[in-house]
PDB file of C-alpha atoms in Angstrom:
ATOM      1  CA  MET A   1      58.172 -77.700  25.415  1.00  0.00           C
ATOM      2  CA  HIS A   2      55.467 -79.039  23.059  1.00  0.00           C
ATOM      3  CA  ILE A   3      53.613 -82.318  23.805  1.00  0.00           C
ATOM      4  CA  ARG A   4      51.416 -83.426  20.862  1.00  0.00           C
ATOM      5  CA  PRO A   5      48.735 -86.001  21.507  1.00  0.00           C
ATOM      6  CA  SER A   6      48.027 -88.635  18.856  1.00  0.00           C
ATOM      7  CA  ALA A   7      44.325 -87.827  18.908  1.00  0.00           C
ATOM      8  CA  PRO A   8      42.344 -84.641  19.624  1.00  0.00           C
ATOM      9  CA  THR A   9      41.703 -83.821  23.322  1.00  0.00           C
ATOM     10  CA  MET A  10      39.412 -81.499  25.079  1.00  0.00           C
ATOM     11  CA  HIS A  11      42.181 -78.861  25.383  1.00  0.00           C
ATOM     12  CA  ASP A  12      43.526 -77.123  22.293  1.00  0.00           C
ATOM     13  CA  HIS A  13      46.616 -74.878  22.477  1.00  0.00           C
ATOM     14  CA  HIS A  14      47.870 -72.271  19.987  1.00  0.00           C
ATOM     15  CA  HIS A  15      51.459 -70.960  20.479  1.00  0.00           C
ATOM     16  CA  ASP A  16      53.519 -68.421  18.615  1.00  0.00           C
ATOM     17  CA  HIS A  17      56.875 -67.564  20.139  1.00  0.00           C
ATOM     18  CA  ARG A  18      59.015 -65.152  18.057  1.00  0.00           C
ATOM     19  CA  HIS A  19      62.741 -65.187  18.796  1.00  0.00           C
ATOM     20  CA  THR A  20      64.783 -62.287  17.668  1.00  0.00           C
ATOM     21  CA  HIS A  21      68.077 -60.697  18.437  1.00  0.00           C
ATOM     22  CA  ALA A  22      66.371 -57.892  20.357  1.00  0.00           C
ATOM     23  CA  GLY A  23      67.079 -59.576  23.726  1.00  0.00           C
ATOM     24  CA  GLU A  24      70.851 -59.877  22.960  1.00  0.00           C
ATOM     25  CA  ASP A  25      70.967 -56.185  21.860  1.00  0.00           C
ATOM     26  CA  THR A  26      69.174 -55.135  25.050  1.00  0.00           C
ATOM     27  CA  SER A  27      71.650 -57.096  27.175  1.00  0.00           C
ATOM     28  CA  ARG A  28      74.640 -55.500  25.369  1.00  0.00           C
ATOM     29  CA  ARG A  29      73.180 -51.987  25.847  1.00  0.00           C
ATOM     30  CA  LEU A  30      72.555 -52.618  29.521  1.00  0.00           C
ATOM     31  CA  VAL A  31      76.089 -53.931  30.148  1.00  0.00           C
ATOM     32  CA  LEU A  32      77.675 -50.972  28.336  1.00  0.00           C
ATOM     33  CA  ALA A  33      75.439 -48.577  30.298  1.00  0.00           C
ATOM     34  CA  LEU A  34      76.488 -50.360  33.507  1.00  0.00           C
ATOM     35  CA  LEU A  35      80.203 -49.846  32.732  1.00  0.00           C
ATOM     36  CA  LEU A  36      79.817 -46.225  31.807  1.00  0.00           C
ATOM     37  CA  THR A  37      77.702 -45.465  34.943  1.00  0.00           C
ATOM     38  CA  LEU A  38      80.011 -47.299  37.328  1.00  0.00           C
ATOM     39  CA  ALA A  39      83.032 -45.428  35.987  1.00  0.00           C
ATOM     40  CA  PHE A  40      81.528 -42.069  36.280  1.00  0.00           C
ATOM     41  CA  ALA A  41      80.129 -42.852  39.802  1.00  0.00           C
ATOM     42  CA  ALA A  42      83.725 -43.204  41.026  1.00  0.00           C
ATOM     43  CA  VAL A  43      84.759 -39.932  39.443  1.00  0.00           C
ATOM     44  CA  GLU A  44      81.796 -38.098  40.785  1.00  0.00           C
ATOM     45  CA  ALA A  45      82.190 -39.416  44.341  1.00  0.00           C
ATOM     46  CA  ILE A  46      85.857 -38.261  44.516  1.00  0.00           C
ATOM     47  CA  ALA A  47      84.861 -34.822  43.067  1.00  0.00           C
ATOM     48  CA  GLY A  48      81.894 -34.569  45.447  1.00  0.00           C
ATOM     49  CA  LEU A  49      84.110 -35.110  48.515  1.00  0.00           C
ATOM     50  CA  HIS A  50      86.596 -32.602  47.287  1.00  0.00           C
ATOM     51  CA  ALA A  51      83.930 -29.944  46.579  1.00  0.00           C
ATOM     52  CA  ALA A  52      81.805 -30.723  49.693  1.00  0.00           C
ATOM     53  CA  SER A  53      78.734 -30.839  47.452  1.00  0.00           C
ATOM     54  CA  LEU A  54      75.726 -32.822  48.601  1.00  0.00           C
ATOM     55  CA  ALA A  55      74.308 -32.724  45.048  1.00  0.00           C
ATOM     56  CA  LEU A  56      77.475 -34.358  43.681  1.00  0.00           C
ATOM     57  CA  ILE A  57      77.921 -36.896  46.548  1.00  0.00           C
ATOM     58  CA  GLY A  58      74.226 -37.795  46.397  1.00  0.00           C
ATOM     59  CA  ASP A  59      74.315 -38.154  42.635  1.00  0.00           C
ATOM     60  CA  ALA A  60      77.441 -40.356  42.940  1.00  0.00           C
ATOM     61  CA  GLY A  61      75.740 -42.559  45.341  1.00  0.00           C
ATOM     62  CA  HIS A  62      72.672 -42.613  43.125  1.00  0.00           C
ATOM     63  CA  MET A  63      74.813 -43.606  40.072  1.00  0.00           C
ATOM     64  CA  LEU A  64      76.547 -46.337  42.130  1.00  0.00           C
ATOM     65  CA  THR A  65      73.226 -47.830  43.137  1.00  0.00           C
ATOM     66  CA  ASP A  66      72.049 -47.367  39.532  1.00  0.00           C
ATOM     67  CA  SER A  67      74.941 -49.473  38.411  1.00  0.00           C
ATOM     68  CA  LEU A  68      73.562 -52.174  40.604  1.00  0.00           C
ATOM     69  CA  ALA A  69      70.137 -51.621  39.105  1.00  0.00           C
ATOM     70  CA  LEU A  70      71.565 -51.863  35.542  1.00  0.00           C
ATOM     71  CA  GLY A  71      73.355 -55.033  36.574  1.00  0.00           C
ATOM     72  CA  ILE A  72      70.125 -56.574  37.788  1.00  0.00           C
ATOM     73  CA  ALA A  73      68.400 -55.456  34.589  1.00  0.00           C
ATOM     74  CA  ALA A  74      71.118 -56.972  32.417  1.00  0.00           C
ATOM     75  CA  MET A  75      71.089 -60.320  34.193  1.00  0.00           C
ATOM     76  CA  ALA A  76      67.261 -60.436  33.936  1.00  0.00           C
ATOM     77  CA  ALA A  77      67.523 -59.733  30.183  1.00  0.00           C
ATOM     78  CA  VAL A  78      69.975 -62.629  29.802  1.00  0.00           C
ATOM     79  CA  LEU A  79      67.823 -64.953  31.977  1.00  0.00           C
ATOM     80  CA  ALA A  80      64.699 -64.098  30.059  1.00  0.00           C
ATOM     81  CA  ARG A  81      66.219 -65.556  26.826  1.00  0.00           C
ATOM     82  CA  ARG A  82      66.569 -69.040  28.366  1.00  0.00           C
ATOM     83  CA  ALA A  83      64.306 -71.660  26.800  1.00  0.00           C
ATOM     84  CA  PRO A  84      61.347 -73.070  28.732  1.00  0.00           C
ATOM     85  CA  THR A  85      62.045 -76.175  30.847  1.00  0.00           C
ATOM     86  CA  ALA A  86      59.937 -78.979  32.242  1.00  0.00           C
ATOM     87  CA  ARG A  87      59.792 -77.013  35.606  1.00  0.00           C
ATOM     88  CA  HIS A  88      59.372 -73.546  33.995  1.00  0.00           C
ATOM     89  CA  SER A  89      57.055 -74.184  31.034  1.00  0.00           C
ATOM     90  CA  TYR A  90      56.409 -70.525  30.450  1.00  0.00           C
ATOM     91  CA  GLY A  91      60.154 -69.867  30.283  1.00  0.00           C
ATOM     92  CA  PHE A  92      61.902 -66.940  32.202  1.00  0.00           C
ATOM     93  CA  ALA A  93      60.561 -63.895  30.479  1.00  0.00           C
ATOM     94  CA  ARG A  94      58.808 -62.724  33.580  1.00  0.00           C
ATOM     95  CA  SER A  95      62.278 -62.358  35.335  1.00  0.00           C
ATOM     96  CA  LYS A  96      62.440 -58.920  33.596  1.00  0.00           C
ATOM     97  CA  THR A  97      59.167 -57.916  35.364  1.00  0.00           C
ATOM     98  CA  LEU A  98      60.643 -59.104  38.693  1.00  0.00           C
ATOM     99  CA  ALA A  99      63.812 -57.073  38.089  1.00  0.00           C
ATOM    100  CA  ALA A 100      61.734 -53.995  37.207  1.00  0.00           C
ATOM    101  CA  PHE A 101      59.670 -54.482  40.432  1.00  0.00           C
ATOM    102  CA  ALA A 102      62.821 -54.726  42.483  1.00  0.00           C
ATOM    103  CA  ASN A 103      64.461 -51.782  40.812  1.00  0.00           C
ATOM    104  CA  ALA A 104      61.425 -49.639  41.453  1.00  0.00           C
ATOM    105  CA  LEU A 105      61.470 -50.517  45.140  1.00  0.00           C
ATOM    106  CA  PHE A 106      65.172 -49.758  45.236  1.00  0.00           C
ATOM    107  CA  MET A 107      64.497 -46.417  43.577  1.00  0.00           C
ATOM    108  CA  LEU A 108      61.885 -45.454  46.238  1.00  0.00           C
ATOM    109  CA  LEU A 109      64.438 -46.226  48.953  1.00  0.00           C
ATOM    110  CA  LEU A 110      67.002 -43.935  47.261  1.00  0.00           C
ATOM    111  CA  ILE A 111      64.492 -41.146  46.950  1.00  0.00           C
ATOM    112  CA  GLY A 112      63.682 -41.392  50.657  1.00  0.00           C
ATOM    113  CA  LEU A 113      67.437 -41.254  51.498  1.00  0.00           C
ATOM    114  CA  LEU A 114      68.071 -38.329  49.198  1.00  0.00           C
ATOM    115  CA  LEU A 115      65.137 -36.365  50.818  1.00  0.00           C
ATOM    116  CA  TRP A 116      66.437 -37.101  54.278  1.00  0.00           C
ATOM    117  CA  GLN A 117      69.918 -35.911  53.354  1.00  0.00           C
ATOM    118  CA  SER A 118      68.524 -32.824  51.801  1.00  0.00           C
ATOM    119  CA  ILE A 119      66.478 -31.833  54.783  1.00  0.00           C
ATOM    120  CA  ALA A 120      69.471 -32.337  57.015  1.00  0.00           C
ATOM    121  CA  ARG A 121      71.644 -30.142  54.752  1.00  0.00           C
ATOM    122  CA  LEU A 122      69.022 -27.334  54.714  1.00  0.00           C
ATOM    123  CA  SER A 123      69.319 -27.136  58.562  1.00  0.00           C
ATOM    124  CA  ASP A 124      73.147 -27.086  58.305  1.00  0.00           C
ATOM    125  CA  PRO A 125      74.286 -25.462  54.945  1.00  0.00           C
ATOM    126  CA  ARG A 126      77.961 -26.006  53.997  1.00  0.00           C
ATOM    127  CA  ALA A 127      80.284 -24.344  51.625  1.00  0.00           C
ATOM    128  CA  VAL A 128      80.363 -25.824  48.138  1.00  0.00           C
ATOM    129  CA  ASP A 129      83.116 -25.645  45.546  1.00  0.00           C
ATOM    130  CA  ALA A 130      80.944 -24.313  42.693  1.00  0.00           C
ATOM    131  CA  ASP A 131      83.645 -24.736  40.053  1.00  0.00           C
ATOM    132  CA  THR A 132      84.294 -28.440  40.655  1.00  0.00           C
ATOM    133  CA  VAL A 133      80.480 -29.060  40.889  1.00  0.00           C
ATOM    134  CA  THR A 134      79.850 -27.314  37.563  1.00  0.00           C
ATOM    135  CA  LEU A 135      82.688 -29.193  35.736  1.00  0.00           C
ATOM    136  CA  VAL A 136      81.718 -32.682  36.959  1.00  0.00           C
ATOM    137  CA  ALA A 137      78.020 -31.956  36.424  1.00  0.00           C
ATOM    138  CA  VAL A 138      78.642 -31.166  32.794  1.00  0.00           C
ATOM    139  CA  ILE A 139      80.682 -34.363  32.253  1.00  0.00           C
ATOM    140  CA  GLY A 140      77.883 -36.329  34.076  1.00  0.00           C
ATOM    141  CA  LEU A 141      75.217 -34.750  31.952  1.00  0.00           C
ATOM    142  CA  VAL A 142      76.959 -35.865  28.713  1.00  0.00           C
ATOM    143  CA  ILE A 143      77.411 -39.458  29.956  1.00  0.00           C
ATOM    144  CA  ASN A 144      73.878 -39.703  31.204  1.00  0.00           C
ATOM    145  CA  LEU A 145      72.479 -38.437  27.910  1.00  0.00           C
ATOM    146  CA  VAL A 146      74.570 -41.124  26.058  1.00  0.00           C
ATOM    147  CA  VAL A 147      73.245 -43.932  28.358  1.00  0.00           C
ATOM    148  CA  ALA A 148      69.712 -42.676  28.170  1.00  0.00           C
ATOM    149  CA  PHE A 149      69.909 -42.607  24.402  1.00  0.00           C
ATOM    150  CA  MET A 150      71.219 -46.210  24.314  1.00  0.00           C
ATOM    151  CA  LEU A 151      68.265 -47.447  26.461  1.00  0.00           C
ATOM    152  CA  SER A 152      65.430 -45.241  25.153  1.00  0.00           C
ATOM    153  CA  GLY A 153      64.737 -47.350  22.095  1.00  0.00           C
ATOM    154  CA  HIS A 154      63.524 -50.215  24.315  1.00  0.00           C
ATOM    155  CA  GLY A 155      60.727 -48.409  26.169  1.00  0.00           C
ATOM    156  CA  HIS A 156      58.280 -51.317  25.596  1.00  0.00           C
ATOM    157  CA  ASP A 157      60.336 -53.562  27.803  1.00  0.00           C
ATOM    158  CA  LEU A 158      59.411 -53.036  31.488  1.00  0.00           C
ATOM    159  CA  ASN A 159      62.802 -54.170  32.631  1.00  0.00           C
ATOM    160  CA  THR A 160      64.659 -51.657  30.478  1.00  0.00           C
ATOM    161  CA  ARG A 161      62.041 -48.963  31.473  1.00  0.00           C
ATOM    162  CA  ALA A 162      63.062 -49.496  35.038  1.00  0.00           C
ATOM    163  CA  ALA A 163      66.782 -49.293  34.133  1.00  0.00           C
ATOM    164  CA  LEU A 164      66.076 -46.106  32.041  1.00  0.00           C
ATOM    165  CA  LEU A 165      64.208 -44.557  35.076  1.00  0.00           C
ATOM    166  CA  HIS A 166      67.368 -44.870  37.134  1.00  0.00           C
ATOM    167  CA  VAL A 167      69.450 -43.295  34.389  1.00  0.00           C
ATOM    168  CA  ILE A 168      66.845 -40.443  33.991  1.00  0.00           C
ATOM    169  CA  GLY A 169      67.205 -39.886  37.732  1.00  0.00           C
ATOM    170  CA  ASP A 170      70.967 -39.477  37.171  1.00  0.00           C
ATOM    171  CA  LEU A 171      70.360 -37.197  34.249  1.00  0.00           C
ATOM    172  CA  LEU A 172      68.136 -34.984  36.320  1.00  0.00           C
ATOM    173  CA  GLY A 173      70.684 -35.165  39.144  1.00  0.00           C
ATOM    174  CA  SER A 174      73.403 -33.907  36.831  1.00  0.00           C
ATOM    175  CA  ILE A 175      71.172 -31.062  35.702  1.00  0.00           C
ATOM    176  CA  ALA A 176      70.483 -30.167  39.319  1.00  0.00           C
ATOM    177  CA  ALA A 177      74.166 -30.263  40.214  1.00  0.00           C
ATOM    178  CA  LEU A 178      75.002 -28.091  37.183  1.00  0.00           C
ATOM    179  CA  ALA A 179      72.348 -25.524  38.166  1.00  0.00           C
ATOM    180  CA  SER A 180      73.520 -25.708  41.753  1.00  0.00           C
ATOM    181  CA  GLY A 181      77.108 -24.998  40.788  1.00  0.00           C
ATOM    182  CA  ILE A 182      76.099 -22.000  38.571  1.00  0.00           C
ATOM    183  CA  LEU A 183      73.705 -20.443  41.072  1.00  0.00           C
ATOM    184  CA  ILE A 184      76.149 -20.849  43.958  1.00  0.00           C
ATOM    185  CA  LYS A 185      78.925 -19.278  41.799  1.00  0.00           C
ATOM    186  CA  LEU A 186      76.592 -16.314  41.007  1.00  0.00           C
ATOM    187  CA  THR A 187      74.779 -15.842  44.267  1.00  0.00           C
ATOM    188  CA  GLY A 188      76.704 -17.737  46.938  1.00  0.00           C
ATOM    189  CA  TRP A 189      73.387 -19.092  48.294  1.00  0.00           C
ATOM    190  CA  MET A 190      74.319 -22.584  49.598  1.00  0.00           C
ATOM    191  CA  PRO A 191      70.746 -23.940  50.337  1.00  0.00           C
ATOM    192  CA  ILE A 192      70.015 -24.216  46.570  1.00  0.00           C
ATOM    193  CA  ASP A 193      72.091 -27.446  46.552  1.00  0.00           C
ATOM    194  CA  ALA A 194      69.715 -29.267  48.868  1.00  0.00           C
ATOM    195  CA  LEU A 195      66.569 -27.639  47.441  1.00  0.00           C
ATOM    196  CA  LEU A 196      67.391 -28.786  43.879  1.00  0.00           C
ATOM    197  CA  ALA A 197      68.035 -32.339  45.251  1.00  0.00           C
ATOM    198  CA  MET A 198      64.623 -32.400  46.854  1.00  0.00           C
ATOM    199  CA  LEU A 199      63.001 -31.152  43.642  1.00  0.00           C
ATOM    200  CA  ILE A 200      64.590 -33.975  41.557  1.00  0.00           C
ATOM    201  CA  ALA A 201      63.517 -36.575  44.205  1.00  0.00           C
ATOM    202  CA  GLY A 202      59.899 -35.480  43.764  1.00  0.00           C
ATOM    203  CA  LEU A 203      60.056 -35.639  40.052  1.00  0.00           C
ATOM    204  CA  ILE A 204      61.482 -39.139  40.076  1.00  0.00           C
ATOM    205  CA  ALA A 205      58.938 -40.411  42.648  1.00  0.00           C
ATOM    206  CA  ALA A 206      55.961 -40.089  40.357  1.00  0.00           C
ATOM    207  CA  SER A 207      57.472 -42.189  37.556  1.00  0.00           C
ATOM    208  CA  THR A 208      58.829 -44.699  40.029  1.00  0.00           C
ATOM    209  CA  LEU A 209      55.354 -45.249  41.564  1.00  0.00           C
ATOM    210  CA  ASN A 210      53.841 -45.674  38.102  1.00  0.00           C
ATOM    211  CA  LEU A 211      56.483 -48.242  37.146  1.00  0.00           C
ATOM    212  CA  LEU A 212      55.978 -50.061  40.376  1.00  0.00           C
ATOM    213  CA  ARG A 213      52.159 -50.263  39.805  1.00  0.00           C
ATOM    214  CA  THR A 214      52.717 -51.498  36.256  1.00  0.00           C
ATOM    215  CA  ALA A 215      55.123 -54.220  37.388  1.00  0.00           C
ATOM    216  CA  MET A 216      52.831 -55.299  40.218  1.00  0.00           C
ATOM    217  CA  HIS A 217      49.879 -55.487  37.823  1.00  0.00           C
ATOM    218  CA  THR A 218      51.825 -57.903  35.521  1.00  0.00           C
ATOM    219  CA  LEU A 219      53.101 -60.036  38.425  1.00  0.00           C
ATOM    220  CA  MET A 220      49.460 -60.381  39.704  1.00  0.00           C
ATOM    221  CA  ASN A 221      48.380 -61.667  36.221  1.00  0.00           C
ATOM    222  CA  GLY A 222      46.230 -58.570  35.642  1.00  0.00           C
ATOM    223  CA  VAL A 223      44.505 -58.055  32.236  1.00  0.00           C
ATOM    224  CA  PRO A 224      46.812 -55.980  30.051  1.00  0.00           C
ATOM    225  CA  SER A 225      45.823 -52.336  30.103  1.00  0.00           C
ATOM    226  CA  SER A 226      45.399 -52.360  26.279  1.00  0.00           C
ATOM    227  CA  LEU A 227      42.611 -54.927  26.493  1.00  0.00           C
ATOM    228  CA  SER A 228      39.068 -55.041  27.998  1.00  0.00           C
ATOM    229  CA  LEU A 229      38.104 -58.501  29.336  1.00  0.00           C
ATOM    230  CA  PRO A 230      34.373 -57.895  28.568  1.00  0.00           C
ATOM    231  CA  GLU A 231      35.118 -56.613  25.059  1.00  0.00           C
ATOM    232  CA  VAL A 232      37.291 -59.691  24.309  1.00  0.00           C
ATOM    233  CA  GLY A 233      34.500 -61.989  25.715  1.00  0.00           C
ATOM    234  CA  ARG A 234      31.724 -60.387  23.620  1.00  0.00           C
ATOM    235  CA  ASN A 235      33.944 -60.498  20.487  1.00  0.00           C
ATOM    236  CA  LEU A 236      34.787 -64.187  20.862  1.00  0.00           C
ATOM    237  CA  ALA A 237      31.154 -65.070  21.718  1.00  0.00           C
ATOM    238  CA  GLY A 238      30.272 -63.771  18.291  1.00  0.00           C
ATOM    239  CA  VAL A 239      32.463 -66.245  16.465  1.00  0.00           C
ATOM    240  CA  ALA A 240      30.341 -68.623  14.229  1.00  0.00           C
ATOM    241  CA  GLY A 241      29.616 -71.934  16.076  1.00  0.00           C
ATOM    242  CA  VAL A 242      30.164 -70.554  19.523  1.00  0.00           C
ATOM    243  CA  ALA A 243      27.203 -70.574  21.898  1.00  0.00           C
ATOM    244  CA  ASP A 244      28.959 -68.842  24.786  1.00  0.00           C
ATOM    245  CA  ILE A 245      32.311 -68.025  26.263  1.00  0.00           C
ATOM    246  CA  HIS A 246      32.998 -68.316  30.032  1.00  0.00           C
ATOM    247  CA  ASP A 247      35.925 -68.756  32.499  1.00  0.00           C
ATOM    248  CA  LEU A 248      37.726 -66.235  30.310  1.00  0.00           C
ATOM    249  CA  HIS A 249      41.206 -65.134  31.542  1.00  0.00           C
ATOM    250  CA  ILE A 250      43.767 -62.913  29.933  1.00  0.00           C
ATOM    251  CA  TRP A 251      47.269 -62.135  31.335  1.00  0.00           C
ATOM    252  CA  GLU A 252      50.752 -61.043  30.260  1.00  0.00           C
ATOM    253  CA  LEU A 253      53.686 -63.405  30.248  1.00  0.00           C
ATOM    254  CA  ASP A 254      55.811 -60.373  29.559  1.00  0.00           C
ATOM    255  CA  GLU A 255      55.539 -57.138  27.538  1.00  0.00           C
ATOM    256  CA  ARG A 256      55.547 -58.964  24.224  1.00  0.00           C
ATOM    257  CA  HIS A 257      53.456 -62.062  24.950  1.00  0.00           C
ATOM    258  CA  ILE A 258      49.818 -62.062  26.057  1.00  0.00           C
ATOM    259  CA  ALA A 259      48.049 -65.372  27.049  1.00  0.00           C
ATOM    260  CA  LEU A 260      44.331 -66.201  26.918  1.00  0.00           C
ATOM    261  CA  SER A 261      42.317 -69.177  28.181  1.00  0.00           C
ATOM    262  CA  ALA A 262      38.588 -69.780  28.030  1.00  0.00           C
ATOM    263  CA  HIS A 263      35.881 -72.432  28.094  1.00  0.00           C
ATOM    264  CA  VAL A 264      33.871 -72.434  24.954  1.00  0.00           C
ATOM    265  CA  SER A 265      30.340 -73.828  24.673  1.00  0.00           C
ATOM    266  CA  VAL A 266      30.065 -75.177  21.118  1.00  0.00           C
ATOM    267  CA  ARG A 267      26.796 -75.644  19.247  1.00  0.00           C
ATOM    268  CA  ASP A 268      28.124 -78.595  17.258  1.00  0.00           C
ATOM    269  CA  MET A 269      31.072 -80.453  18.771  1.00  0.00           C
ATOM    270  CA  GLY A 270      31.738 -82.025  15.353  1.00  0.00           C
ATOM    271  CA  ASP A 271      32.549 -78.554  14.120  1.00  0.00           C
ATOM    272  CA  TRP A 272      35.038 -77.907  16.906  1.00  0.00           C
ATOM    273  CA  PRO A 273      38.237 -77.932  14.738  1.00  0.00           C
ATOM    274  CA  GLY A 274      36.703 -75.149  12.580  1.00  0.00           C
ATOM    275  CA  VAL A 275      35.480 -73.214  15.575  1.00  0.00           C
ATOM    276  CA  LEU A 276      38.976 -73.419  17.162  1.00  0.00           C
ATOM    277  CA  GLU A 277      40.592 -72.103  14.006  1.00  0.00           C
ATOM    278  CA  ARG A 278      38.139 -69.205  13.857  1.00  0.00           C
ATOM    279  CA  LEU A 279      38.772 -68.395  17.567  1.00  0.00           C
ATOM    280  CA  GLN A 280      42.498 -68.459  17.180  1.00  0.00           C
ATOM    281  CA  ALA A 281      42.306 -66.267  14.058  1.00  0.00           C
ATOM    282  CA  ARG A 282      39.988 -63.745  15.812  1.00  0.00           C
ATOM    283  CA  CYS A 283      42.384 -63.458  18.845  1.00  0.00           C
ATOM    284  CA  ALA A 284      45.310 -62.926  16.661  1.00  0.00           C
ATOM    285  CA  LYS A 285      43.718 -60.405  14.239  1.00  0.00           C
ATOM    286  CA  ALA A 286      41.572 -58.455  16.680  1.00  0.00           C
ATOM    287  CA  PHE A 287      43.719 -58.393  19.793  1.00  0.00           C
ATOM    288  CA  GLY A 288      47.277 -59.601  18.826  1.00  0.00           C
ATOM    289  CA  ILE A 289      46.919 -62.635  21.171  1.00  0.00           C
ATOM    290  CA  THR A 290      48.715 -65.745  19.835  1.00  0.00           C
ATOM    291  CA  HIS A 291      49.132 -67.789  22.922  1.00  0.00           C
ATOM    292  CA  THR A 292      45.629 -69.237  23.573  1.00  0.00           C
ATOM    293  CA  THR A 293      44.084 -72.182  25.298  1.00  0.00           C
ATOM    294  CA  PHE A 294      40.399 -73.098  24.600  1.00  0.00           C
ATOM    295  CA  GLN A 295      38.432 -75.888  26.227  1.00  0.00           C
ATOM    296  CA  PRO A 296      35.338 -76.943  24.177  1.00  0.00           C
ATOM    297  CA  GLU A 297      32.167 -77.992  25.885  1.00  0.00           C
ATOM    298  CA  PRO A 298      28.739 -79.058  24.490  1.00  0.00           C
ATOM    299  CA  ALA A 299      26.383 -76.106  24.517  1.00  0.00           C
ATOM    300  CA  PRO A 300      23.474 -76.196  26.983  1.00  0.00           C
ATOM    301  CA  ALA A 301      19.915 -76.449  25.613  1.00  0.00           C
ATOM    302  CA  ARG A 302      19.564 -72.583  26.032  1.00  0.00           C
ATOM    303  CA  PRO A 303      22.715 -70.656  26.639  1.00  0.00           C
ATOM    304  CA  LEU A 304      22.462 -67.666  28.872  1.00  0.00           C
ATOM    305  CA  ARG A 305      22.850 -64.099  27.521  1.00  0.00           C
ATOM    306  CA  PHE A 306      26.280 -62.536  27.467  1.00  0.00           C
ATOM    307  CA  VAL A 307      27.287 -61.167  30.903  1.00  0.00           C
ATOM    308  CA  PRO A 308      30.521 -59.144  30.613  1.00  0.00           C
ATOM    309  CA  SER A 309      31.866 -59.596  34.099  1.00  0.00           C
ATOM    310  CA  PRO A 310      34.870 -61.479  35.431  1.00  0.00           C
ATOM    311  CA  GLY A 311      33.855 -64.483  37.455  1.00  0.00           C
ATOM    312  CA  ALA A 312      30.497 -64.806  35.790  1.00  0.00           C
ATOM    313  CA  PRO A 313      29.604 -66.548  32.442  1.00  0.00           C
ATOM    314  CA  ASN A 314      30.530 -64.342  29.439  1.00  0.00           C
ATOM    315  CA  ARG A 315      27.734 -65.573  27.254  1.00  0.00           C
ATOM    316  CA  LYS A 316      25.803 -64.663  24.089  1.00  0.00           C
ATOM    317  CA  PRO A 317      22.235 -65.576  23.599  1.00  0.00           C
ATOM    318  CA  PRO A 318      21.222 -68.176  20.991  1.00  0.00           C
ATOM    319  CA  ASP A 319      20.369 -67.133  17.504  1.00  0.00           C
ATOM    320  CA  GLY A 320      17.128 -65.209  17.218  1.00  0.00           C
ATOM    321  CA  ASP A 321      17.172 -64.157  20.934  1.00  0.00           C
ATOM    322  CA  ASP A 322      17.302 -60.348  20.986  1.00  0.00           C
ATOM    323  CA  ARG A 323      17.855 -59.868  24.694  1.00  0.00           C
ATOM    324  CA  ALA A 324      21.568 -59.249  24.177  1.00  0.00           C
ATOM    325  CA  SER A 325      20.772 -55.904  22.754  1.00  0.00           C
ATOM    326  CA  ALA A 326      18.670 -54.867  25.651  1.00  0.00           C
TER     327      ALA A 326
END
């Protein structure tokens, strides 16, 4: 929602929202992945019960919960395309980050459950139908490879990354079930079923924690990892006509949109329109930031030197003062 004043005010905003069909394509891929995963989860559960395989039963439960995760991701992708409203002026793009955060927590719960079941099975090994396990694992491997390929082209989207993480967990689970079936067929050693399940849980846990940390950083309005707040502050303080930059904040609206706000001490308030244009151009060209808000202020008689620290003025000394290089 854009509100344009009839005369210049002390706040100047620059927005650039690009709408493409990428969101719709992501939603379709997530829905198709959901249907494939849900269908195979039913097949795998029946086969796991028949074969008495913890690897298959666990993977079936994992795929069933992954179906829920994919459903959450698909709904978030649809919601994120809604236009901003008077109550949600930033729109709903961050719903994808919320979905990613929820799915990461859900994944940690599944990992804990799988580890608990595996430890219990190690203390009480059971006979496993290796032929059924191997056959179903091959089918699951193919389906998970197809689903992973469908989602892998959208790795920049945190929501899709969370969904893909669940699918990769299923893919590794299918590999574990396949290895379990083959090894049991060749050696008859039943504990391998539970040991492989524990190995997969450990591998998935590292990626899940990383995703959880990334989602939390975005939800807490952290500075994007690709940017340095002091570096941006020093760069903007060097724009012609700027005396200093302070109260600088940078955060992500979602993976594609970064926002910036700052107070700008201007040497000549009459030159503010030109200074604003130069600041916007610098943000876009140097950092790819197109959603900016700058508040101009008259420069003090002697601006402080640039201090690159959050919460303190980020300032550049006046022309001729060489203390900034000290």
